Short mmCIF file of C-alpha atoms and ligand atoms in Angstrom, two decimals:
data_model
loop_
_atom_site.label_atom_id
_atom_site.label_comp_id
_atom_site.label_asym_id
_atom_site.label_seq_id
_atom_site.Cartn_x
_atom_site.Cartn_y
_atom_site.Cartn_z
CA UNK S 1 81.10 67.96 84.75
CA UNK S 2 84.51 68.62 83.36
CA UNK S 3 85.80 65.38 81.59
CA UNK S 4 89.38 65.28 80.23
CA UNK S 5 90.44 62.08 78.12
CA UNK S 6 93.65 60.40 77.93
CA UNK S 7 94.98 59.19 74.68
CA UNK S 8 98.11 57.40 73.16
CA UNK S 9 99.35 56.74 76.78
CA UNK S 10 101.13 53.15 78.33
CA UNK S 11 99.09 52.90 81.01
CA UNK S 12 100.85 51.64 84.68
CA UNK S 13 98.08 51.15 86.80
CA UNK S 14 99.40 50.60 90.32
CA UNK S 15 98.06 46.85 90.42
CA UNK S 16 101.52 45.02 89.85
CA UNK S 17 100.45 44.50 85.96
CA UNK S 18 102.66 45.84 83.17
CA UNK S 19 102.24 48.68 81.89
CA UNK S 20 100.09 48.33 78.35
CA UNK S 21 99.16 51.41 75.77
CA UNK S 22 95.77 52.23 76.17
CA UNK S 23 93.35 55.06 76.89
CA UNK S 24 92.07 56.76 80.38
CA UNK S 25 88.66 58.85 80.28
CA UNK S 26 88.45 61.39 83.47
CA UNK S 27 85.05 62.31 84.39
CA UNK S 28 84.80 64.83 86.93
CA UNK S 29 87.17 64.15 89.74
CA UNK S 30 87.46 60.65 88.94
CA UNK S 31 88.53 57.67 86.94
CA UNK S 32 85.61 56.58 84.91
CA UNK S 33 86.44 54.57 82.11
CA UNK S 34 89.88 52.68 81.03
CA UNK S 35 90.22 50.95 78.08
CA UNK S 36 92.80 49.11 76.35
CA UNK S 37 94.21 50.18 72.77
CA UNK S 38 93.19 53.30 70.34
CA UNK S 39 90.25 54.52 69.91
CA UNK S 40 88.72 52.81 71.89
CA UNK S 41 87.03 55.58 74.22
CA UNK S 42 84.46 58.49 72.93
CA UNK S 43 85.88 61.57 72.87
CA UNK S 44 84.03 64.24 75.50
CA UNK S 45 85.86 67.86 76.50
CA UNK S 46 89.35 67.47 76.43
CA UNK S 47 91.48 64.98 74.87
CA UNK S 48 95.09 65.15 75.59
CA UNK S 49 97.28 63.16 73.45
CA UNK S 50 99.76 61.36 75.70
CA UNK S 51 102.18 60.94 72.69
CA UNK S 52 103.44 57.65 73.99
CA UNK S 53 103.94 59.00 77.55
CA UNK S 54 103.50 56.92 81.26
CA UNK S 55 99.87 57.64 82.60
CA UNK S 56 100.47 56.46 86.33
CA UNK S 57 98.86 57.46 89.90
CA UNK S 58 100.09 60.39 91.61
CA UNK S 59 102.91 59.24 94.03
CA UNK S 60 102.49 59.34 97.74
CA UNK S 61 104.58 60.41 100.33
CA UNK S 62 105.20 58.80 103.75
CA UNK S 63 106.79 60.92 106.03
CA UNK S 64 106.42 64.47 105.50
CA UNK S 65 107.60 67.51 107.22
CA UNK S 66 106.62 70.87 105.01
CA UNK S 67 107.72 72.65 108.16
CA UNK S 68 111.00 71.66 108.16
CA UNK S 69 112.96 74.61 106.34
CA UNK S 70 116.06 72.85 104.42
CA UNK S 71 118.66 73.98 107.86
CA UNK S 72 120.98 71.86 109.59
CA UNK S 73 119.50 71.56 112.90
CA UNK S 74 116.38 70.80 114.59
CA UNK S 75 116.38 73.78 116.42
CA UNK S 76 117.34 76.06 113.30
CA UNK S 77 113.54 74.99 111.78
CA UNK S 78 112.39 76.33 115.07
CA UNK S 79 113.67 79.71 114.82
CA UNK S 80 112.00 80.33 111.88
CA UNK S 81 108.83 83.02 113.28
CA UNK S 82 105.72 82.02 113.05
CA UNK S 83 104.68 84.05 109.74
CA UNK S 84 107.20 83.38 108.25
CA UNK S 85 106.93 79.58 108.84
CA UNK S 86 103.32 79.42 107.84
CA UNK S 87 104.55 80.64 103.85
CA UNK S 88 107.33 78.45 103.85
CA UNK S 89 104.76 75.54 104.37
CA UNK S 90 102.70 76.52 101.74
CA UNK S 91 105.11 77.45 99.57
CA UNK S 92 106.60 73.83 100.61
CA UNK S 93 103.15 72.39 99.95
CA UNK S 94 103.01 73.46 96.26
CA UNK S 95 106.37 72.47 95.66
CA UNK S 96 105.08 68.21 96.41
CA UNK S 97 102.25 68.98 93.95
CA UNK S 98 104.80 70.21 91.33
CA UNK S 99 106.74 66.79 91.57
CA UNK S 100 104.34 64.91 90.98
CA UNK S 101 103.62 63.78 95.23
CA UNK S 102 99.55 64.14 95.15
CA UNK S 103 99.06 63.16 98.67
CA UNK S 104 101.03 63.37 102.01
CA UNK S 105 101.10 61.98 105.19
CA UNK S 106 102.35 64.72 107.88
CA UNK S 107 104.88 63.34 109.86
CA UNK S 108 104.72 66.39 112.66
CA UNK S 109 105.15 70.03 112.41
CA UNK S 110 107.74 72.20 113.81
CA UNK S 111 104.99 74.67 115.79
CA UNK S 112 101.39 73.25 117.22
CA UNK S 113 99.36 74.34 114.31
CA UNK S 114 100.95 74.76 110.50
CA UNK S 115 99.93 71.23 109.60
CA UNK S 116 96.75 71.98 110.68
CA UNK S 117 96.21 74.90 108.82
CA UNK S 118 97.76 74.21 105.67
CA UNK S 119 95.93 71.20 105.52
CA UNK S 120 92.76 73.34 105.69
CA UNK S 121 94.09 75.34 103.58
CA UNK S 122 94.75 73.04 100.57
CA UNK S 123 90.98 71.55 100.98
CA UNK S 124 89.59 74.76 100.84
CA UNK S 125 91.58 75.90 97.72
CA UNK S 126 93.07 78.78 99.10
CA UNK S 127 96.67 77.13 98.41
CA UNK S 128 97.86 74.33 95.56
CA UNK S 129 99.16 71.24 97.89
CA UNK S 130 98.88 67.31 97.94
CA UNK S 131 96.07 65.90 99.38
CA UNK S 132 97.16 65.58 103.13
CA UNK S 133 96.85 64.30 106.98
CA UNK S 134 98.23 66.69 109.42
CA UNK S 135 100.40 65.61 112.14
CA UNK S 136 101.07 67.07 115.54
CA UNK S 137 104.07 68.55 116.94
CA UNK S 138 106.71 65.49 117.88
CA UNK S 139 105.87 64.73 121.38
CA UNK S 140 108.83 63.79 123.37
CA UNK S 141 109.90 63.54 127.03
CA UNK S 142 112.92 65.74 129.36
CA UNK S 143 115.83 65.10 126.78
CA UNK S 144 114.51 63.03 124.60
CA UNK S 145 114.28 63.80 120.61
CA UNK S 146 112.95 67.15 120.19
CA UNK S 147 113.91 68.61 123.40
CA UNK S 148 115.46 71.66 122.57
CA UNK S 149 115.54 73.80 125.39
CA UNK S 150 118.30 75.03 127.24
CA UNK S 151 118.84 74.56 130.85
CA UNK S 152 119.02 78.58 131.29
CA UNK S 153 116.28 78.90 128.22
CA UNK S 154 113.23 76.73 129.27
CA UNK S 155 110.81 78.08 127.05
CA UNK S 156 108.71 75.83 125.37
CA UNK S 157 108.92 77.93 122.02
CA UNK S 158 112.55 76.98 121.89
CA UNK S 159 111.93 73.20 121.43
CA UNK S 160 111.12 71.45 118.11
CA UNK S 161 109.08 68.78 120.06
CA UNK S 162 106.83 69.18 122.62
CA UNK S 163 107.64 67.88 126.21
CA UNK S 164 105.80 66.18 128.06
CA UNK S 165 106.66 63.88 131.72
CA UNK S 166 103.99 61.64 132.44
CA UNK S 167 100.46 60.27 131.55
CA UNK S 168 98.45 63.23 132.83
CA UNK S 169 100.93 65.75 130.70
CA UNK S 170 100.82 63.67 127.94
CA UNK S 171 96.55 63.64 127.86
CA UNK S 172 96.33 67.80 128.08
CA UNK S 173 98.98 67.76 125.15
CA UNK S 174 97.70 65.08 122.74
CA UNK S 175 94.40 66.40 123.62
CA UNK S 176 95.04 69.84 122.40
CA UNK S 177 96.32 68.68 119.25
CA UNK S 178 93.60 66.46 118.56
CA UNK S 179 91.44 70.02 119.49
CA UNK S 180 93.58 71.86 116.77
CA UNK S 181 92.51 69.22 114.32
CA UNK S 182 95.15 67.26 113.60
CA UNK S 183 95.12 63.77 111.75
CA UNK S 184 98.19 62.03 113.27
CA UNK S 185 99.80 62.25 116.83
CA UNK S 186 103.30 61.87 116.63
CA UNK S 187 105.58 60.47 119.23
CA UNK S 188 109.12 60.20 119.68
CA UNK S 189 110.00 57.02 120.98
CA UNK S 190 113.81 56.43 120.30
CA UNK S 191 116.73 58.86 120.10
CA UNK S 192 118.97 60.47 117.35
CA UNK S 193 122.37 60.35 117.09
CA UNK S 194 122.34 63.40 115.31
CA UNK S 195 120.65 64.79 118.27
CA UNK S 196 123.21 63.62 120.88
CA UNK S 197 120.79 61.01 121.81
CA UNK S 198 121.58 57.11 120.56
CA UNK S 199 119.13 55.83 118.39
CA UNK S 200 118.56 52.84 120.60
CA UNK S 201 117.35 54.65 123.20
CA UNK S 202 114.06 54.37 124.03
CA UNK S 203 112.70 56.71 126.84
CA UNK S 204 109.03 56.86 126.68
CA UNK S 205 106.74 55.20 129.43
CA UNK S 206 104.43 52.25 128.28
CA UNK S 207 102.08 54.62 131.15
CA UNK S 208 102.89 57.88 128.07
CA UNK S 209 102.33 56.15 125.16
CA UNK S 210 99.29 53.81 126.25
CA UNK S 211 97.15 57.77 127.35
CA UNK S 212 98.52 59.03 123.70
CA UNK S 213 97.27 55.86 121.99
CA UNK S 214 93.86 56.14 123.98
CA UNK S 215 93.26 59.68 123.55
CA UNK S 216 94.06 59.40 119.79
CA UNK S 217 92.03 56.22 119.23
CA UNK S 218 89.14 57.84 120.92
CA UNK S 219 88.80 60.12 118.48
CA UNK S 220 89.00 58.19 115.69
CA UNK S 221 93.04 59.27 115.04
CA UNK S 222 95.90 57.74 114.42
CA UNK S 223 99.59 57.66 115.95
CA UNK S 224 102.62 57.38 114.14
CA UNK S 225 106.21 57.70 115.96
CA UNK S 226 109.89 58.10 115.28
CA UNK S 227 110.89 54.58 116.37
CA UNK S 228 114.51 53.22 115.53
CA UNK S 229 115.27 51.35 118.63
CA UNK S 230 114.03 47.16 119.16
CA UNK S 231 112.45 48.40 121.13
CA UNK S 232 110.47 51.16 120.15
CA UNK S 233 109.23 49.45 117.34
CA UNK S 234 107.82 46.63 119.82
CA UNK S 235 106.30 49.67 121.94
CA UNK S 236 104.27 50.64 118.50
CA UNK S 237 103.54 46.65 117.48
CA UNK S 238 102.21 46.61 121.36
CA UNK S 239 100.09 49.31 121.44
CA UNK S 240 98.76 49.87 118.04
CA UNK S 241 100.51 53.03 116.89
CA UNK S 242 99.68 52.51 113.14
CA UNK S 243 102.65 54.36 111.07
CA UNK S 244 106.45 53.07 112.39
CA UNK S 245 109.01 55.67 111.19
CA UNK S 246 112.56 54.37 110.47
CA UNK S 247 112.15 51.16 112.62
CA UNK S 248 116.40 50.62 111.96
CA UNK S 249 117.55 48.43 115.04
CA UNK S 250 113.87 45.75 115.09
CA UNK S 251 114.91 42.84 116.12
CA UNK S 252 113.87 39.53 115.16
CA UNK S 253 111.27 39.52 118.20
CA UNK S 254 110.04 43.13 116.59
CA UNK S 255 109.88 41.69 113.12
CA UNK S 256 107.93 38.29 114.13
CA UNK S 257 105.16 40.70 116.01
CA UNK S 258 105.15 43.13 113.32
CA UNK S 259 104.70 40.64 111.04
CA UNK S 260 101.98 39.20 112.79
CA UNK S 261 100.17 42.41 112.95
CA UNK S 262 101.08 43.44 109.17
CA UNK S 263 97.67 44.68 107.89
CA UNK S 264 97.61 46.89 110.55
CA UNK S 265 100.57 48.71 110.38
CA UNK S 266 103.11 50.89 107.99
CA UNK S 267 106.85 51.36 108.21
CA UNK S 268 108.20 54.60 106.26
CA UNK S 269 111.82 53.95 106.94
CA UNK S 270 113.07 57.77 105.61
CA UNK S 271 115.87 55.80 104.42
CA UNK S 272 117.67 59.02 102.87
CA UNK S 273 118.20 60.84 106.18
CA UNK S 274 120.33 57.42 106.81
CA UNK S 275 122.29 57.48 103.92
CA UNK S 276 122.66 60.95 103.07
CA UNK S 277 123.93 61.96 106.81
CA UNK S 278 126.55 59.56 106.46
CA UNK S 279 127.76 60.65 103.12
CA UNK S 280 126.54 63.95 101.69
CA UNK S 281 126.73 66.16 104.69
CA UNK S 282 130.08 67.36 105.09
CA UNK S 283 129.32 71.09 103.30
CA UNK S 284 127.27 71.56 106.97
CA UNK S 285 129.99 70.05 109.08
CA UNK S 286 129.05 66.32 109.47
CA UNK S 287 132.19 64.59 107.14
CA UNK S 288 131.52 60.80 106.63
CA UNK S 289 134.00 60.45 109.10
CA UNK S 290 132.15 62.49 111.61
CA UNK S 291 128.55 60.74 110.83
CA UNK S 292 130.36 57.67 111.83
CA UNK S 293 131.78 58.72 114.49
CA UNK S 294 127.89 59.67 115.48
CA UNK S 295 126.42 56.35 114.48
CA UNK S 296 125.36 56.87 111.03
CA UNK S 297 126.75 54.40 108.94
CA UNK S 298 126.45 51.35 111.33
CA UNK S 299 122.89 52.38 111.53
CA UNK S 300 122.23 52.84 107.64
CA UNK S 301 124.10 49.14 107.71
CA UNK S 302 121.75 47.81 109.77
CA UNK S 303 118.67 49.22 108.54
CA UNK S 304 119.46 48.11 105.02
CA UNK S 305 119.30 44.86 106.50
CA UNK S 306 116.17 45.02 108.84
CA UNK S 307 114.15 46.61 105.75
CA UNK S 308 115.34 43.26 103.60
CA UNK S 309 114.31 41.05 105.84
CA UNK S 310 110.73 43.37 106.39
CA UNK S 311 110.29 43.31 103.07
CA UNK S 312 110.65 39.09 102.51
CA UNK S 313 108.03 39.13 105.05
CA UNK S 314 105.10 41.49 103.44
CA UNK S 315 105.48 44.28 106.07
CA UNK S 316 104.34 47.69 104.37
CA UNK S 317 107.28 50.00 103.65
CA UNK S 318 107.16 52.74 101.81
CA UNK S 319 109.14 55.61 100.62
CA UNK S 320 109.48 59.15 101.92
CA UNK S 321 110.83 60.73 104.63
CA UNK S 322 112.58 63.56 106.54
CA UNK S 323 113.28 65.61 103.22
CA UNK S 324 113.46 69.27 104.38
CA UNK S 325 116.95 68.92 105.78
CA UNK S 326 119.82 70.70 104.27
CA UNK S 327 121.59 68.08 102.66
CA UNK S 328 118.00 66.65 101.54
CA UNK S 329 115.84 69.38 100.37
CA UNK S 330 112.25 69.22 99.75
CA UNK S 331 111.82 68.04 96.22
CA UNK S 332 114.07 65.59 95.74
CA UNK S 333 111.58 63.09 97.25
CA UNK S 334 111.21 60.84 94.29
CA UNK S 335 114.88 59.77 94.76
CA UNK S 336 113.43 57.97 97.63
CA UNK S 337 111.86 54.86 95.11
CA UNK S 338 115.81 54.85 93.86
CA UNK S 339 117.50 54.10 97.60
CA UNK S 340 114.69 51.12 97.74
CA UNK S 341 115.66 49.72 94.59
CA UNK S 342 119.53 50.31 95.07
CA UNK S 343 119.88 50.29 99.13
CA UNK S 344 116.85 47.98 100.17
CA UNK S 345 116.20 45.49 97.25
CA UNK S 346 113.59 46.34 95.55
CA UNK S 347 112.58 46.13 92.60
CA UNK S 348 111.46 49.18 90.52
CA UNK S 349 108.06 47.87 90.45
CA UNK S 350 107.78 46.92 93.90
CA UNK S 351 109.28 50.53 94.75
CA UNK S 352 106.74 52.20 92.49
CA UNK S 353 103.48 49.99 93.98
CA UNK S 354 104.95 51.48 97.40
CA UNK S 355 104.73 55.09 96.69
CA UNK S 356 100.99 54.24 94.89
CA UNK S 357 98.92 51.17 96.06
CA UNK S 358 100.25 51.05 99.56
CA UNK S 359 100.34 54.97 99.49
CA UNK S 360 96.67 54.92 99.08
CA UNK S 361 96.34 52.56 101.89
CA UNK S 362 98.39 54.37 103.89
CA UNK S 363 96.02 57.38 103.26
CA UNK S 364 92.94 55.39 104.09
CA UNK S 365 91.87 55.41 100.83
CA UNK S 366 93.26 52.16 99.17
CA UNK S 367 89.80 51.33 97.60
CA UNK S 368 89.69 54.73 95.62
CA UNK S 369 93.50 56.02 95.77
CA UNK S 370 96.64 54.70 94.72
CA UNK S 371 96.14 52.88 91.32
CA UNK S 372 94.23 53.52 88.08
CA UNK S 373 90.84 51.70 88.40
CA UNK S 374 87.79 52.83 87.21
CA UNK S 375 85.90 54.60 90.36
CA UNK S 376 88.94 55.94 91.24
CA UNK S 377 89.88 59.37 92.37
CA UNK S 378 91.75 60.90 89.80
CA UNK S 379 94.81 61.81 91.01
CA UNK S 380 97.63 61.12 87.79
CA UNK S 381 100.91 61.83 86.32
CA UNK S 382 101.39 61.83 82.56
CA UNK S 383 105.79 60.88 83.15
CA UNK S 384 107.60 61.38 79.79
CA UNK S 385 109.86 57.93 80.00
CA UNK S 386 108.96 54.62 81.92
CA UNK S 387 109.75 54.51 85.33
CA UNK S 388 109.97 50.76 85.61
CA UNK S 389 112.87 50.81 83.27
CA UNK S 390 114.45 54.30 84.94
CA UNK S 391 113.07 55.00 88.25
CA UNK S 392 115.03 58.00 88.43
CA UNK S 393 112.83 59.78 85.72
CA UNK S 394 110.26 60.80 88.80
CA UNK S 395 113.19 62.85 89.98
CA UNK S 396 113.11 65.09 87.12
CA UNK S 397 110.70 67.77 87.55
CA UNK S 398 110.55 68.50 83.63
CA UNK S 399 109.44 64.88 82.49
CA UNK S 400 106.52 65.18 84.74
CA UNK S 401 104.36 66.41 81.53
CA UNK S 402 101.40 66.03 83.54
CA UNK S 403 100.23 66.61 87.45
CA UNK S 404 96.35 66.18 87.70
CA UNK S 405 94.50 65.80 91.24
CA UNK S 406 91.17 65.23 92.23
CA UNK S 407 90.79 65.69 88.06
CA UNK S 408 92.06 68.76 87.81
CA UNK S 409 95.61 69.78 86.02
CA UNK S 410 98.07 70.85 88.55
CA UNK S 411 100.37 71.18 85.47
CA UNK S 412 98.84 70.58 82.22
CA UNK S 413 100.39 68.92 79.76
CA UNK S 414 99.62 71.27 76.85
CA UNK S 415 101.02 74.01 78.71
CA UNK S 416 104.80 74.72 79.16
CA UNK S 417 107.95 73.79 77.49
CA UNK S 418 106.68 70.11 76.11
CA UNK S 419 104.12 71.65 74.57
CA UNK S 420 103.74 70.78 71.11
CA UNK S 421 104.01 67.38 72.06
CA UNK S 422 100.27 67.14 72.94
CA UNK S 423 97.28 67.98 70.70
CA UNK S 424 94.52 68.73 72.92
CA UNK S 425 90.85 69.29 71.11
CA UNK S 426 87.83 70.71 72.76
CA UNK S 427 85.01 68.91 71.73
ZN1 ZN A 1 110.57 62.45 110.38
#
């Protein structure tokens, strides 16, 4: 068994505590011993001297889409072939790893089965990636969110989501996902403005969603949807769907049954689609002026103000979301834990425990994921600079010394241009 030991590190462990110099002894693929101080830990195999560097958990991410390609448009991601599409999402996939996102949750793929396999892929070592749950394809109704067929084109391979109209279409589709393997089943209950369709529109049956909930449930999966109307949200509250994307427009009804059912479930916001549409998307053809034209910044206004109030009452938000856009490209993810602190309220350390404790819960795994405890899984980022005091550090690729999951380096430390930095003795 491999062991690698952590020395001269300030130690943020993903409980809420400060962060306090100390040492961190891998064993295998996990956590086994923590101690405070030097010295303090026998040296076995590898020692890497952290030189004063953050030792926190790997970061998780909320709301992912590796299929989505970094176009403009729903249907542009589409048109990307098949092949083709299935590199992109590994490629995609390594790219988390490299900034410093060790697990995922899928938020729904662009075709029926590149979650799927790219999950399989990354458990089977074939590809590098972040731990992950796949999702299905967004399932949506006859112009709804994701409908993107053309009256004279109605070929199912043309739309991003797949359709479905009624209960008994909506069983044979969730149940062929759930045969392809997937983790999540993703619905889309509200509209997008961006899509032509208002965000507080809410189309689905409670008939749909109750068969997609069942069928899911069944099987021991969960359901996570694209929810930004009152409504919607109350349709997930009401039937269980676990994972509440964006959740803008809940009302104070939405917020007292969320609340009441806050162990239960998650809100992942994908606050930067909000903010970025309205403001950074001109270079595609959506000026400010345009985005509010759409909807955008009323919506960003009012989600700022729903995620407050969420927030004062315990609900689970975390970061991530709906990078792989043009104007947000994959990557940049870790700029997320900035628009909480600077948009939502938060503060740095409540950010960070939401992209690591909760992120573990979120992955099912809170009692061996998300913080540095002994027992652990060993899934760590050695973060030249302390995020607490500059958040924005996680953004920056090159002071991520360190990637290790499941105990093994990702990016090693003693490799690369901070190199030098480290001693590192076999013993
Ligand atoms: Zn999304």
């Amino acid at each position: 068994m491999t062991s690698v030991l952590f020395t001269n590190v300030r130690i943020f462990d993903g409980t809420g505590a400060l962060a306090y110099p100390g040492e961190v002894l891998v064993q295998g693929n996990r956590i086994s011993r923590i101690a405070r101080g030097a010295r303090a830990l026998p040296t076995a195999g590898v020692t890497v001297d952290g030189g004063g560097a953050t030792l926190m958990p790997g970061l998780v991410e909320a709301h992912t889409h590796f299929s989505w390609n970094d176009q403009p448009g729903l249907s542009e991601i589409q048109r990307m072939p098949t092949e083709e599409h299935i590199l992109w999402c590994a490629h995609i996939a390594k790219r988390y790893l490299d900034m410093g996102f060790t697990s995922c949750i899928g938020a729904a793929t662009a075709k029926p089965r590149l979650d799927v396999v790219i999950r399989n892929a990354i458990e089977s070592g074939q590809i590098p990636g972040p731990r992950y749950l796949a999702a299905s394809q967004e399932i949506t109704v006859p112009g709804g969110l994701g409908d993107e067929t053309l009256p004279h084109l109605p070929y199912p391979e043309f739309s991003f989501g797949a359709i479905v109209n009624g209960p008994e279409e909506m069983r044979k589709t969730v149940r062929m996902f759930l045969k392809y393997g997937v983790d999540t089943v993703k619905l889309n209950l509200s509209g997008e403005y961006i899509a032509g369709i208002p965000a507080e529109f809410t189309p689905m049956t409670e008939e749909e969603i109750a068969v997609a909930v069942k069928e899911a449930h069944v099987r021991g999966k969960r359901v996570s949807a694209h929810a930004r109307s009152a409504e919607s949200v109350k349709q997930c509250v009401r039937h269980g769907i676990e994972i509440i994307y964006h959740a803008s427009f809940a009302d104070e009804e939405a917020l007292d049954m969320l609340e009441a059912k806050k162990d239960r479930h998650f809100v992942a916001p994908g606050i930067a689609w909000l903010i970025n549409t309205s403001f950074h998307a001109a270079p595609w053809g959506i000026s400010p002026d345009a985005a509010k034209q759409m909807g955008y910044h009323r919506e960003l206004e009012v989600a700022c103000e729903t995620l407050k109030k969420m927030h004062r009452r315990g609900i689970r938000i975390l970061p991530g979301g709906d990078y792989g856009f043009a104007w947000i490209k994959h990557g940049t993810n870790a700029k997320d834990l900035e628009y909480f602190v600077k948009y939502l309220g938060f503060t740095p350390m409540e950010a960070l425990l939401a992209a690591t404790k909760l992120g573990g819960q979120i992955m099912m795994r809170g009692d061996e994921l998300g913080r540095i405890q002994e027992g652990h899984l060993a899934d760590l980022l050695l973060v030249d600079g302390d995020p607490v005091a500059d958040i924005a550090v996680l953004q920056d690729g090159a002071r991520l010394l360190g990637v290790m999951k499941d105990g093994l380096f990702h990016k090693d430390p003693q490799k690369g241009p901070a190199r030098g930095r480290f001693s590192r003795s076999a013993a």
